Short mmCIF file of C-alpha atoms (C1' of nucleotides) in Angstrom, two decimals:
data_model
loop_
_atom_site.label_atom_id
_atom_site.label_comp_id
_atom_site.label_asym_id
_atom_site.label_seq_id
_atom_site.Cartn_x
_atom_site.Cartn_y
_atom_site.Cartn_z
CA MET V 8 -0.93 40.92 32.86
CA PRO V 9 -0.85 39.63 29.26
CA ARG V 10 -2.35 42.06 26.79
CA THR V 11 -3.55 39.54 24.22
CA ARG V 12 -4.85 36.02 24.13
CA ASP V 13 -1.65 34.94 22.37
CA GLU V 14 0.48 36.24 25.19
CA ALA V 15 -1.64 34.31 27.67
CA GLU V 16 -1.13 31.10 25.68
CA HIS V 17 2.58 31.79 25.43
CA GLY V 18 2.75 32.23 29.18
CA ALA V 19 0.76 29.07 29.79
CA MET V 20 3.18 27.10 27.65
CA LYS V 21 6.11 28.52 29.60
CA GLY V 22 4.37 27.30 32.74
CA GLN V 23 3.98 23.81 31.25
CA ILE V 24 7.64 23.70 30.31
CA LYS V 25 8.65 24.68 33.82
CA ALA V 26 6.32 22.09 35.31
CA VAL V 27 7.83 19.34 33.18
CA ALA V 28 11.32 20.59 34.03
CA ARG V 29 10.55 20.26 37.73
CA ALA V 30 9.18 16.76 37.20
CA GLN V 31 12.34 15.74 35.33
CA MET V 32 14.50 17.08 38.12
CA SER V 33 12.45 15.16 40.67
CA ALA V 34 13.24 11.98 38.79
CA ASN V 35 16.89 12.61 37.93
CA GLY V 36 18.17 15.26 40.33
CA THR V 37 18.76 18.92 39.58
CA ALA V 38 21.75 18.06 37.37
CA GLY V 39 19.51 15.74 35.33
CA LEU V 40 17.65 18.61 33.73
CA ALA V 41 17.77 18.37 29.93
CA LEU V 42 16.07 20.44 27.25
CA ARG V 43 15.63 17.50 24.93
CA ALA V 44 14.04 15.39 27.64
CA ILE V 45 11.54 18.14 28.39
CA ALA V 46 10.65 18.47 24.72
CA ARG V 47 10.16 14.71 24.45
CA GLU V 48 7.79 14.72 27.40
CA LEU V 49 5.75 17.51 25.80
CA ASN V 50 5.67 15.77 22.39
CA LEU V 51 7.68 18.59 20.89
CA THR V 52 11.04 18.77 19.20
CA ALA V 53 13.86 20.36 21.15
CA PRO V 54 14.17 23.51 19.01
CA ALA V 55 10.54 24.37 19.73
CA LEU V 56 11.48 25.24 23.31
CA TYR V 57 13.61 28.10 22.04
CA ARG V 58 10.36 29.94 21.30
CA TYR V 59 9.88 30.16 25.08
CA PHE V 60 13.33 30.29 26.65
CA PRO V 61 16.44 31.66 24.90
CA SER V 62 18.55 28.86 26.39
CA LEU V 63 18.60 26.14 29.01
CA ASP V 64 20.24 28.50 31.48
CA ASP V 65 17.38 30.96 31.20
CA LEU V 66 14.95 28.17 32.01
CA ILE V 67 16.96 27.25 35.09
CA THR V 68 17.02 30.87 36.22
CA ALA V 69 13.24 31.07 35.87
CA LEU V 70 12.87 27.91 37.96
CA ILE V 71 15.13 29.32 40.67
CA VAL V 72 13.22 32.59 40.87
CA ASP V 73 9.95 30.67 41.07
CA ALA V 74 11.32 28.53 43.86
CA PHE V 75 12.54 31.48 45.95
CA ASN V 76 9.20 33.21 45.50
CA GLY V 77 7.28 30.04 46.33
CA LEU V 78 9.26 29.60 49.53
CA ALA V 79 8.86 33.25 50.51
CA ASP V 80 5.10 33.07 49.82
CA THR V 81 4.86 29.98 52.01
CA LEU V 82 6.69 31.65 54.89
CA GLU V 83 4.59 34.80 54.64
CA ALA V 84 1.38 32.80 54.59
CA ALA V 85 2.45 30.85 57.67
CA ASN V 86 3.18 34.08 59.52
CA ALA V 87 -0.15 35.58 58.49
CA GLY V 88 -1.97 32.43 59.58
CA ILE V 89 -1.38 33.03 63.29
CA ALA V 90 -4.42 34.88 64.59
CA ASN V 91 -2.83 36.22 67.77
CA ARG V 92 -0.43 38.75 66.26
CA THR V 93 1.33 39.40 69.59
CA ASP V 94 2.27 35.74 70.06
CA TYR V 95 5.67 36.14 68.45
CA LYS V 96 6.85 32.69 69.52
CA ALA V 97 3.91 31.13 67.68
CA ARG V 98 4.46 33.27 64.61
CA LEU V 99 8.17 32.47 64.42
CA MET V 100 7.48 28.80 65.03
CA ALA V 101 4.96 28.84 62.18
CA VAL V 102 7.43 30.44 59.80
CA CYS V 103 10.16 27.97 60.74
CA LEU V 104 7.90 24.94 60.37
CA ALA V 105 6.79 26.27 56.99
CA TYR V 106 10.43 26.40 55.90
CA ARG V 107 10.85 22.67 56.49
CA ASN V 108 7.43 21.80 55.07
CA TYR V 109 8.28 23.59 51.86
CA ALA V 110 11.54 21.68 51.61
CA LEU V 111 9.80 18.34 52.20
CA GLN V 112 6.99 19.05 49.76
CA GLN V 113 9.07 20.72 47.05
CA PRO V 114 12.45 19.06 47.57
CA ILE V 115 13.58 19.82 44.04
CA ASP V 116 12.86 23.53 44.30
CA PHE V 117 14.64 23.55 47.63
CA GLN V 118 17.72 21.76 46.29
CA LEU V 119 17.68 24.01 43.27
CA ILE V 120 18.07 27.15 45.36
CA TYR V 121 20.14 25.89 48.29
CA GLY V 122 21.84 22.71 47.08
CA ASN V 123 24.86 22.01 44.94
CA PRO V 124 24.97 24.18 41.84
CA ILE V 125 24.10 22.64 38.47
CA PRO V 126 27.29 21.93 36.46
CA GLY V 127 27.96 24.68 33.94
CA TYR V 128 25.22 26.94 35.26
CA ALA V 129 25.88 30.22 37.04
CA ALA V 130 22.92 32.18 38.36
CA PRO V 131 22.73 35.85 37.30
CA ARG V 132 22.76 37.42 40.75
CA GLU V 133 20.84 40.54 39.76
CA ILE V 134 17.88 38.30 38.95
CA THR V 135 18.03 35.70 41.72
CA VAL V 136 19.15 37.78 44.70
CA PRO V 137 15.99 39.92 45.02
CA ALA V 138 13.88 36.76 45.16
CA ALA V 139 16.27 35.19 47.67
CA VAL V 140 16.05 38.25 49.90
CA ARG V 141 12.29 37.80 50.29
CA VAL V 142 12.94 34.59 52.23
CA HIS V 143 15.15 36.38 54.75
CA VAL V 144 12.70 39.23 55.10
CA ALA V 145 9.84 36.85 55.87
CA LEU V 146 11.79 35.32 58.74
CA THR V 147 13.50 38.38 60.14
CA ARG V 148 10.31 40.45 60.07
CA VAL V 149 8.93 38.50 63.03
CA LEU V 150 12.07 39.22 65.06
CA VAL V 151 11.81 42.91 64.19
CA GLU V 152 8.18 43.13 65.22
CA ALA V 153 8.86 41.18 68.41
CA GLU V 154 11.65 43.59 69.30
CA ALA V 155 9.40 46.58 68.62
CA ALA V 156 6.89 45.06 71.04
CA GLY V 157 9.58 44.50 73.68
CA LYS V 158 9.39 40.72 73.35
CA TYR V 159 12.89 40.19 71.95
CA CYS V 160 14.91 39.36 75.03
CA TYR V 161 18.40 38.50 73.86
CA SER V 162 21.51 40.60 73.66
CA PHE V 163 24.91 39.63 72.29
CA THR V 164 27.35 40.56 75.06
CA GLY V 165 30.56 39.33 76.68
CA LYS V 166 31.86 36.05 75.27
CA LEU V 167 28.76 35.83 73.11
CA ALA V 168 29.30 39.18 71.37
CA PHE V 169 30.04 39.62 67.67
CA ALA V 170 33.18 41.50 66.70
CA PRO V 171 32.14 44.73 64.92
CA THR V 172 34.09 43.74 61.79
CA ALA V 173 32.03 40.58 61.54
CA LEU V 174 28.90 42.67 61.14
CA GLU V 175 30.09 45.06 58.43
CA ASN V 176 27.83 43.69 55.73
CA THR V 177 25.12 43.13 58.29
CA THR V 178 25.19 46.76 59.34
CA ARG V 179 25.00 47.98 55.76
CA ILE V 180 21.97 45.82 55.09
CA ALA V 181 20.42 46.81 58.41
CA GLN V 182 20.63 50.48 57.48
CA GLU V 183 19.15 49.79 54.07
CA PHE V 184 16.12 48.08 55.61
CA GLY V 185 15.91 50.30 58.69
CA VAL V 186 16.48 47.41 61.08
CA LYS V 187 18.89 46.68 63.95
CA PRO V 188 21.94 44.62 62.88
CA GLU V 189 21.57 42.37 65.92
CA LEU V 190 18.20 41.21 64.68
CA ILE V 191 19.60 40.27 61.29
CA ALA V 192 22.39 38.36 63.01
CA ALA V 193 19.86 36.57 65.21
CA GLY V 194 17.87 35.69 62.13
CA MET V 195 20.95 34.24 60.47
CA ILE V 196 21.69 32.12 63.56
CA LEU V 197 18.16 30.76 63.56
CA TRP V 198 18.08 30.18 59.81
CA THR V 199 21.42 28.41 59.59
CA SER V 200 20.63 26.24 62.61
CA LEU V 201 17.40 25.09 61.01
CA HIS V 202 18.74 24.75 57.50
CA GLY V 203 21.22 22.10 58.62
CA VAL V 204 18.45 19.81 59.83
CA VAL V 205 16.45 20.28 56.64
CA THR V 206 19.24 19.70 54.17
CA LEU V 207 20.74 16.73 56.02
CA ASP V 208 17.27 15.25 56.31
CA LEU V 209 16.58 15.62 52.58
CA ASP V 210 19.78 13.74 51.79
CA GLY V 211 18.94 10.95 54.25
CA HIS V 212 21.63 11.59 56.84
CA LEU V 213 19.39 11.96 59.88
CA ASP V 214 16.34 9.75 60.13
CA SER V 215 18.24 6.57 60.96
CA VAL V 216 19.48 8.32 64.12
CA ILE V 217 16.64 10.51 65.37
CA ALA V 218 13.12 11.61 64.39
CA THR V 219 13.82 14.62 62.22
CA ASP V 220 10.57 16.49 62.94
CA ALA V 221 11.32 16.36 66.67
CA LEU V 222 14.93 17.39 66.12
CA TYR V 223 13.80 20.28 63.96
CA GLU V 224 11.29 21.54 66.52
CA MET V 225 13.88 21.24 69.25
CA ASN V 226 16.32 23.41 67.30
CA ILE V 227 13.57 26.03 66.93
CA ARG V 228 12.54 25.86 70.61
CA LEU V 229 16.08 26.21 71.86
CA PHE V 230 16.22 29.49 69.95
CA LEU V 231 12.75 30.76 70.90
CA ASP V 232 13.36 29.86 74.53
CA ARG V 233 16.36 32.12 74.60
CA PHE V 234 15.56 34.93 72.21
CA ILE V 235 11.81 35.61 72.49
CA SER V 236 9.80 36.14 75.66
CA MET N 6 49.61 -3.93 53.60
CA PRO N 7 50.45 -4.90 50.00
CA ARG N 8 52.28 -8.19 49.75
CA THR N 9 54.25 -7.52 46.58
CA ARG N 10 55.76 -4.61 44.78
CA ASP N 11 53.10 -4.97 42.09
CA GLU N 12 50.34 -4.57 44.60
CA ALA N 13 51.97 -1.42 45.91
CA GLU N 14 52.13 0.02 42.39
CA HIS N 15 48.56 -0.96 41.76
CA GLY N 16 47.50 0.82 44.92
CA ALA N 17 49.53 3.90 44.02
CA MET N 18 47.79 4.09 40.66
CA LYS N 19 44.39 3.84 42.37
CA GLY N 20 45.47 6.77 44.50
CA GLN N 21 46.44 8.79 41.43
CA ILE N 22 43.09 8.07 39.79
CA LYS N 23 41.26 9.21 42.90
CA ALA N 24 43.37 12.36 43.12
CA VAL N 25 42.58 13.27 39.51
CA ALA N 26 38.91 12.49 40.11
CA ARG N 27 38.85 14.93 43.01
CA ALA N 28 40.55 17.58 40.88
CA GLN N 29 37.98 17.11 38.11
CA MET N 30 35.14 17.47 40.60
CA SER N 31 36.69 20.64 41.97
CA ALA N 32 36.59 22.10 38.48
CA ASN N 33 33.19 20.82 37.36
CA GLY N 34 31.21 19.94 40.47
CA THR N 35 30.54 16.50 41.86
CA ALA N 36 28.21 15.71 38.96
CA GLY N 37 31.01 16.58 36.52
CA LEU N 38 32.96 13.45 37.34
CA ALA N 39 33.72 11.45 34.16
CA LEU N 40 35.83 8.37 33.63
CA ARG N 41 36.99 9.46 30.20
CA ALA N 42 38.06 12.87 31.50
CA ILE N 43 40.11 11.21 34.23
CA ALA N 44 41.78 8.91 31.72
CA ARG N 45 42.59 11.85 29.45
CA GLU N 46 44.24 13.70 32.33
CA LEU N 47 46.37 10.67 33.12
CA ASN N 48 47.34 10.14 29.45
CA LEU N 49 45.54 6.83 29.46
CA THR N 50 42.64 5.48 27.47
CA ALA N 51 39.35 5.08 29.29
CA PRO N 52 39.29 1.27 29.34
CA ALA N 53 42.60 1.25 31.23
CA LEU N 54 40.81 2.53 34.33
CA TYR N 55 38.83 -0.68 34.49
CA ARG N 56 42.02 -2.36 35.69
CA TYR N 57 41.63 -0.35 38.90
CA PHE N 58 37.91 0.19 39.45
CA PRO N 59 35.21 -2.16 38.14
CA SER N 60 33.01 0.83 37.24
CA LEU N 61 32.56 4.56 37.73
CA ASP N 62 30.23 3.92 40.66
CA ASP N 63 32.92 1.96 42.51
CA LEU N 64 35.29 4.88 42.08
CA ILE N 65 32.71 7.26 43.52
CA THR N 66 32.15 4.94 46.47
CA ALA N 67 35.88 4.85 47.16
CA LEU N 68 36.00 8.67 47.07
CA ILE N 69 33.10 8.89 49.52
CA VAL N 70 34.68 6.48 51.97
CA ASP N 71 37.97 8.40 51.76
CA ALA N 72 36.15 11.66 52.43
CA PHE N 73 34.30 10.36 55.49
CA ASN N 74 37.52 8.94 56.87
CA GLY N 75 39.42 12.13 56.13
CA LEU N 76 36.82 14.19 57.96
CA ALA N 77 36.74 11.82 60.92
CA ASP N 78 40.54 11.81 61.12
CA THR N 79 40.52 15.61 61.10
CA LEU N 80 37.99 15.78 63.94
CA GLU N 81 39.85 13.21 66.02
CA ALA N 82 43.14 15.05 65.54
CA ALA N 83 41.54 18.34 66.60
CA ASN N 84 40.18 16.72 69.75
CA ALA N 85 43.54 15.12 70.53
CA GLY N 86 45.28 18.45 70.00
CA ILE N 87 43.84 20.05 73.13
CA ALA N 88 46.37 19.51 75.91
CA ASN N 89 44.02 20.14 78.82
CA ARG N 90 41.83 17.03 78.55
CA THR N 91 39.34 18.31 81.15
CA ASP N 92 38.58 21.49 79.20
CA TYR N 93 35.63 20.00 77.40
CA LYS N 94 34.50 23.34 76.00
CA ALA N 95 37.86 23.77 74.31
CA ARG N 96 37.85 20.20 73.01
CA LEU N 97 34.36 20.50 71.57
CA MET N 98 35.16 23.88 70.08
CA ALA N 99 38.24 22.41 68.42
CA VAL N 100 36.25 19.54 66.94
CA CYS N 101 33.57 21.90 65.64
CA LEU N 102 36.06 24.30 64.11
CA ALA N 103 37.80 21.37 62.45
CA TYR N 104 34.49 20.37 60.86
CA ARG N 105 34.22 23.72 59.09
CA ASN N 106 37.92 23.86 58.24
CA TYR N 107 37.70 20.50 56.55
CA ALA N 108 34.71 21.69 54.53
CA LEU N 109 36.52 24.86 53.45
CA GLN N 110 39.74 23.08 52.58
CA GLN N 111 38.19 20.02 50.94
CA PRO N 112 34.92 21.44 49.63
CA ILE N 113 34.54 18.70 47.04
CA ASP N 114 34.92 15.89 49.54
CA PHE N 115 32.44 17.65 51.78
CA GLN N 116 29.89 18.11 49.02
CA LEU N 117 30.43 14.54 47.93
CA ILE N 118 29.36 13.15 51.29
CA TYR N 119 26.79 15.71 52.41
CA GLY N 120 25.63 17.49 49.25
CA ASN N 121 23.22 16.61 46.48
CA PRO N 122 23.64 13.04 45.30
CA ILE N 123 25.36 12.42 41.95
CA PRO N 124 22.76 11.62 39.24
CA GLY N 125 22.47 7.89 38.67
CA TYR N 126 24.66 6.99 41.63
CA ALA N 127 23.39 5.29 44.77
CA ALA N 128 25.83 4.68 47.61
CA PRO N 129 26.01 1.12 48.92
CA ARG N 130 25.10 1.80 52.53
CA GLU N 131 26.97 -1.16 53.99
CA ILE N 132 30.17 0.40 52.70
CA THR N 133 29.60 4.11 53.36
CA VAL N 134 27.70 4.04 56.67
CA PRO N 135 30.54 2.70 58.85
CA ALA N 136 32.78 5.51 57.61
CA ALA N 137 30.01 8.08 58.15
CA VAL N 138 29.51 6.88 61.72
CA ARG N 139 33.10 7.72 62.60
CA VAL N 140 32.29 11.42 62.13
CA HIS N 141 29.45 11.25 64.64
CA VAL N 142 31.53 9.31 67.11
CA ALA N 143 34.32 11.89 66.98
CA LEU N 144 31.90 14.65 67.92
CA THR N 145 29.70 12.82 70.41
CA ARG N 146 32.66 11.33 72.26
CA VAL N 147 33.48 14.73 73.76
CA LEU N 148 29.94 15.08 75.07
CA VAL N 149 30.12 11.59 76.58
CA GLU N 150 33.41 12.26 78.33
CA ALA N 151 32.17 15.64 79.56
CA GLU N 152 29.08 14.00 81.00
CA ALA N 153 31.18 11.32 82.70
CA ALA N 154 33.20 14.13 84.30
CA GLY N 155 30.04 15.93 85.46
CA LYS N 156 30.56 18.83 83.05
CA TYR N 157 27.52 18.18 80.87
CA CYS N 158 24.94 20.48 82.37
CA TYR N 159 21.86 20.27 80.16
CA SER N 160 18.73 18.20 80.51
CA PHE N 161 15.80 17.96 78.14
CA THR N 162 12.74 18.61 80.32
CA GLY N 163 9.36 20.37 80.15
CA LYS N 164 8.66 22.10 76.88
CA LEU N 165 12.16 21.25 75.73
CA ALA N 166 11.80 17.49 76.18
CA PHE N 167 11.88 14.94 73.35
CA ALA N 168 8.90 12.64 72.96
CA PRO N 169 10.09 9.06 73.65
CA THR N 170 8.95 7.91 70.20
CA ALA N 171 11.24 10.51 68.63
CA LEU N 172 14.23 8.79 70.22
CA GLU N 173 13.49 5.20 69.19
CA ASN N 174 16.39 4.92 66.79
CA THR N 175 18.51 7.06 69.09
CA THR N 176 17.94 4.71 71.99
CA ARG N 177 18.80 1.65 69.93
CA ILE N 178 22.05 3.24 68.82
CA ALA N 179 22.75 4.47 72.35
CA GLN N 180 22.49 0.92 73.68
CA GLU N 181 24.75 -0.37 70.94
CA PHE N 182 27.46 2.13 71.84
CA GLY N 183 26.83 2.11 75.61
CA VAL N 184 25.95 5.79 75.68
CA LYS N 185 23.02 7.87 76.97
CA PRO N 186 20.43 8.70 74.26
CA GLU N 187 20.28 12.32 75.44
CA LEU N 188 23.92 12.81 74.56
CA ILE N 189 23.40 11.51 71.03
CA ALA N 190 20.43 13.86 70.67
CA ALA N 191 22.52 16.76 71.93
CA GLY N 192 25.23 15.85 69.44
CA MET N 193 22.69 15.86 66.62
CA ILE N 194 21.44 19.30 67.67
CA LEU N 195 24.96 20.66 67.66
CA TRP N 196 25.93 18.99 64.39
CA THR N 197 22.84 20.07 62.46
CA SER N 198 23.10 23.64 63.76
CA LEU N 199 26.68 23.89 62.57
CA HIS N 200 26.19 22.04 59.31
CA GLY N 201 23.72 24.66 58.12
CA VAL N 202 26.29 27.42 58.37
CA VAL N 203 28.92 25.36 56.56
CA THR N 204 26.80 24.20 53.67
CA LEU N 205 25.14 27.57 53.08
CA ASP N 206 28.56 29.19 53.22
CA LEU N 207 30.03 26.79 50.66
CA ASP N 208 27.23 27.64 48.25
CA GLY N 209 27.72 31.38 48.76
CA HIS N 210 24.47 32.16 50.56
CA LEU N 211 25.96 33.78 53.65
CA ASP N 212 29.01 35.95 53.26
CA SER N 213 27.20 38.87 51.67
CA VAL N 214 25.17 39.17 54.89
CA ILE N 215 27.49 38.31 57.76
CA ALA N 216 31.06 37.10 58.40
CA THR N 217 30.66 33.36 58.28
CA ASP N 218 33.48 32.48 60.64
CA ALA N 219 31.96 34.68 63.33
CA LEU N 220 28.49 33.27 62.69
CA TYR N 221 29.87 29.74 62.93
CA GLU N 222 31.64 30.38 66.22
CA MET N 223 28.53 32.02 67.62
CA ASN N 224 26.46 28.94 66.79
CA ILE N 225 29.00 26.80 68.63
CA ARG N 226 29.22 29.10 71.63
CA LEU N 227 25.46 29.30 72.04
CA PHE N 228 25.52 25.52 72.39
CA LEU N 229 28.58 25.29 74.64
CA ASP N 230 27.24 28.07 76.85
CA ARG N 231 24.14 26.05 77.54
CA PHE N 232 25.26 22.43 77.45
CA ILE N 233 28.78 22.30 78.91
CA SER N 234 30.00 23.84 82.16
"C1'" DT T 14 72.10 -19.64 30.86
"C1'" DG T 15 68.41 -19.90 27.90
"C1'" DT T 16 63.81 -20.82 26.71
"C1'" DA T 17 58.81 -21.29 27.32
"C1'" DC T 18 55.23 -19.49 29.62
"C1'" DA T 19 51.94 -16.73 32.42
"C1'" DT T 20 50.62 -12.28 33.94
"C1'" DC T 21 48.46 -8.09 33.29
"C1'" DA T 22 48.62 -2.91 32.29
"C1'" DG T 23 47.19 -0.66 28.63
"C1'" DT T 24 45.41 0.01 23.58
"C1'" DG T 25 42.24 1.15 19.82
"C1'" DA T 26 38.12 0.49 17.71
"C1'" DA T 27 33.49 0.13 18.29
"C1'" DC T 28 28.65 -0.07 20.62
"C1'" DG T 29 24.75 3.09 21.36
"C1'" DC T 30 23.54 6.80 23.87
"C1'" DG T 31 21.94 11.76 24.93
"C1'" DC T 32 23.13 16.44 24.92
"C1'" DG T 33 22.49 22.05 23.45
"C1'" DT T 34 22.13 24.72 19.68
"C1'" DT T 35 21.70 26.39 14.60
"C1'" DC T 36 19.31 26.68 10.46
"C1'" DA T 37 16.16 26.92 6.67
"C1'" DC T 38 11.67 25.43 6.35
"C1'" DT T 39 6.38 24.61 6.71
"C1'" DG T 40 1.86 25.56 7.57
"C1'" DA T 41 -1.80 27.28 10.21
"C1'" DT T 42 -3.87 31.51 11.87
"C1'" DG T 43 -5.47 36.01 11.93
"C1'" DT T 44 -5.48 40.65 9.99
"C1'" DA T 45 -5.63 44.61 6.59
"C1'" DC T 46 -7.49 46.27 2.72
"C1'" DT W 7 -16.47 38.86 0.60
"C1'" DG W 8 -12.13 37.70 -1.08
"C1'" DT W 9 -7.32 38.12 -1.43
"C1'" DA W 10 -2.54 39.26 -0.07
"C1'" DC W 11 0.24 39.41 3.64
"C1'" DA W 12 2.56 39.01 8.20
"C1'" DT W 13 3.15 36.36 12.23
"C1'" DC W 14 5.10 32.73 14.63
"C1'" DA W 15 4.78 27.94 16.81
"C1'" DG W 16 6.82 24.11 15.56
"C1'" DT W 17 9.63 20.77 12.37
"C1'" DG W 18 13.49 17.93 10.78
"C1'" DA W 19 18.01 17.55 9.67
"C1'" DA W 20 22.40 18.52 10.97
"C1'" DC W 21 26.59 20.37 13.79
"C1'" DG W 22 29.98 18.51 17.07
"C1'" DC W 23 30.32 17.01 21.47
"C1'" DG W 24 31.27 13.68 25.50
"C1'" DC W 25 29.76 9.77 27.90
"C1'" DG W 26 30.33 4.40 30.13
"C1'" DT W 27 31.34 0.08 28.75
"C1'" DT W 28 32.79 -4.17 25.80
"C1'" DC W 29 36.06 -6.60 23.25
"C1'" DA W 30 39.93 -8.73 21.14
"C1'" DC W 31 44.50 -7.40 21.05
"C1'" DT W 32 49.59 -6.12 22.10
"C1'" DG W 33 53.73 -6.05 24.35
"C1'" DA W 34 56.52 -5.66 28.25
"C1'" DT W 35 57.85 -8.03 32.47
"C1'" DG W 36 59.04 -11.52 35.49
"C1'" DT W 37 59.18 -16.41 36.68
"C1'" DA W 38 59.84 -21.57 36.36
"C1'" DC W 39 62.44 -24.99 34.77
#
DNA sequence: TGTACATCAGTGAACGCGCGTTCACTGATGTAC
DNA sequence: TGTACATCAGTGAACGCGCGTTCACTGATGTAC
């Protein structure tokens, strides 16, 4: 909460700069982001932007954090939008569809966080990771609640079991969040399966072969059919 | 086949230029490709490269075609490497593992064909698509042969059926190749599910959560378990 | 065998471009007394 | 009420950089006669 009117104006200007930055990336790709081009669009000189961001990299970091938070907000809203809270299939379906919708509606934000890195830019992990985690939480939460309600009906056994060493990091995170490792693994399977459709679709590799919305829903249903009762 | 010694030398030099281009991309990302940087590395002046490629875009196109062909060759070799030709699970597993191995060993080629597009570059589809198709053929072929041998055991019905309109392009392609549309759809499901793991792994979004090789194999097995007997 | 010629890889200078960042500065605004 | 002062958004020039592409050219090589 800004304490003075000046701080509010400063924040508003930062928002404008970020908005123009996103627009530039939409036109030229994430690697086409340029401080001078943003300044030109805002009828400012390039050095003026240094009042708001210490460097181009800091602007990129801010955009990435915004994008992760925007995606996480979208997923959480989709989950909350299902009235019947015990219909876990519907809730997970809603979250998954929201993931693709966000990517289609904000393709630049999506590419910014999950696509090729921008040349010369390295994200400071201590800033971006917490925002990235929110996305995973939004998805995995439904699995956790379904399991608590006895509606999670899968179990990794036999040929379809994970080796314990493969779940070392998973187990550590599971303890931290007070969640079963299997559910995190299931969430990763679902997420990665869906992400492939989304990212290939965005880059135009799918729609000449098959309707991508149908393919996406099928990937979700094949999971739900097996993992949630 | 070059008809003179000069043509052979000319082709060898094109190969060197492409090799240096790939090295530059490895260091700076696909968007970091620069004609002048390539020339510098080869102890040439920039205009000399115009003897070999009419423009930077033509060089990029050549790299893309090489990458698609390299990936397709890798998949075909993996398939051919399974001695027991009726073990369709093993053959499909080999092809899928080869897909990820190629991505890990040639990450730049992989990002070049499936990652964010290079700013200002648009691939001429009539040149790149035929090479891209080879990748799909290598994967789908195993499904087709399994089905011919009665080992393909899935069928899209009920809630897990595709709407006919979703398969319009699929059906057209299926007729062209003399293949059942369902098998192409199944191949797309498999490919997209696996691609998500690979691309997220390359960009570092997975390994802090779960062992990516195990996750990848699990995604394959969940498909094989259900689709191939 | 020797000469004239064609080929063509590669040069070096130049074109105009945009980039991130720095620096000393201006000039409007609001505040303290 | 009027004046001195601090604040700070924004300017304009400059830094050194790398880029793709063009152009007229050089100079080595091999071939034809």
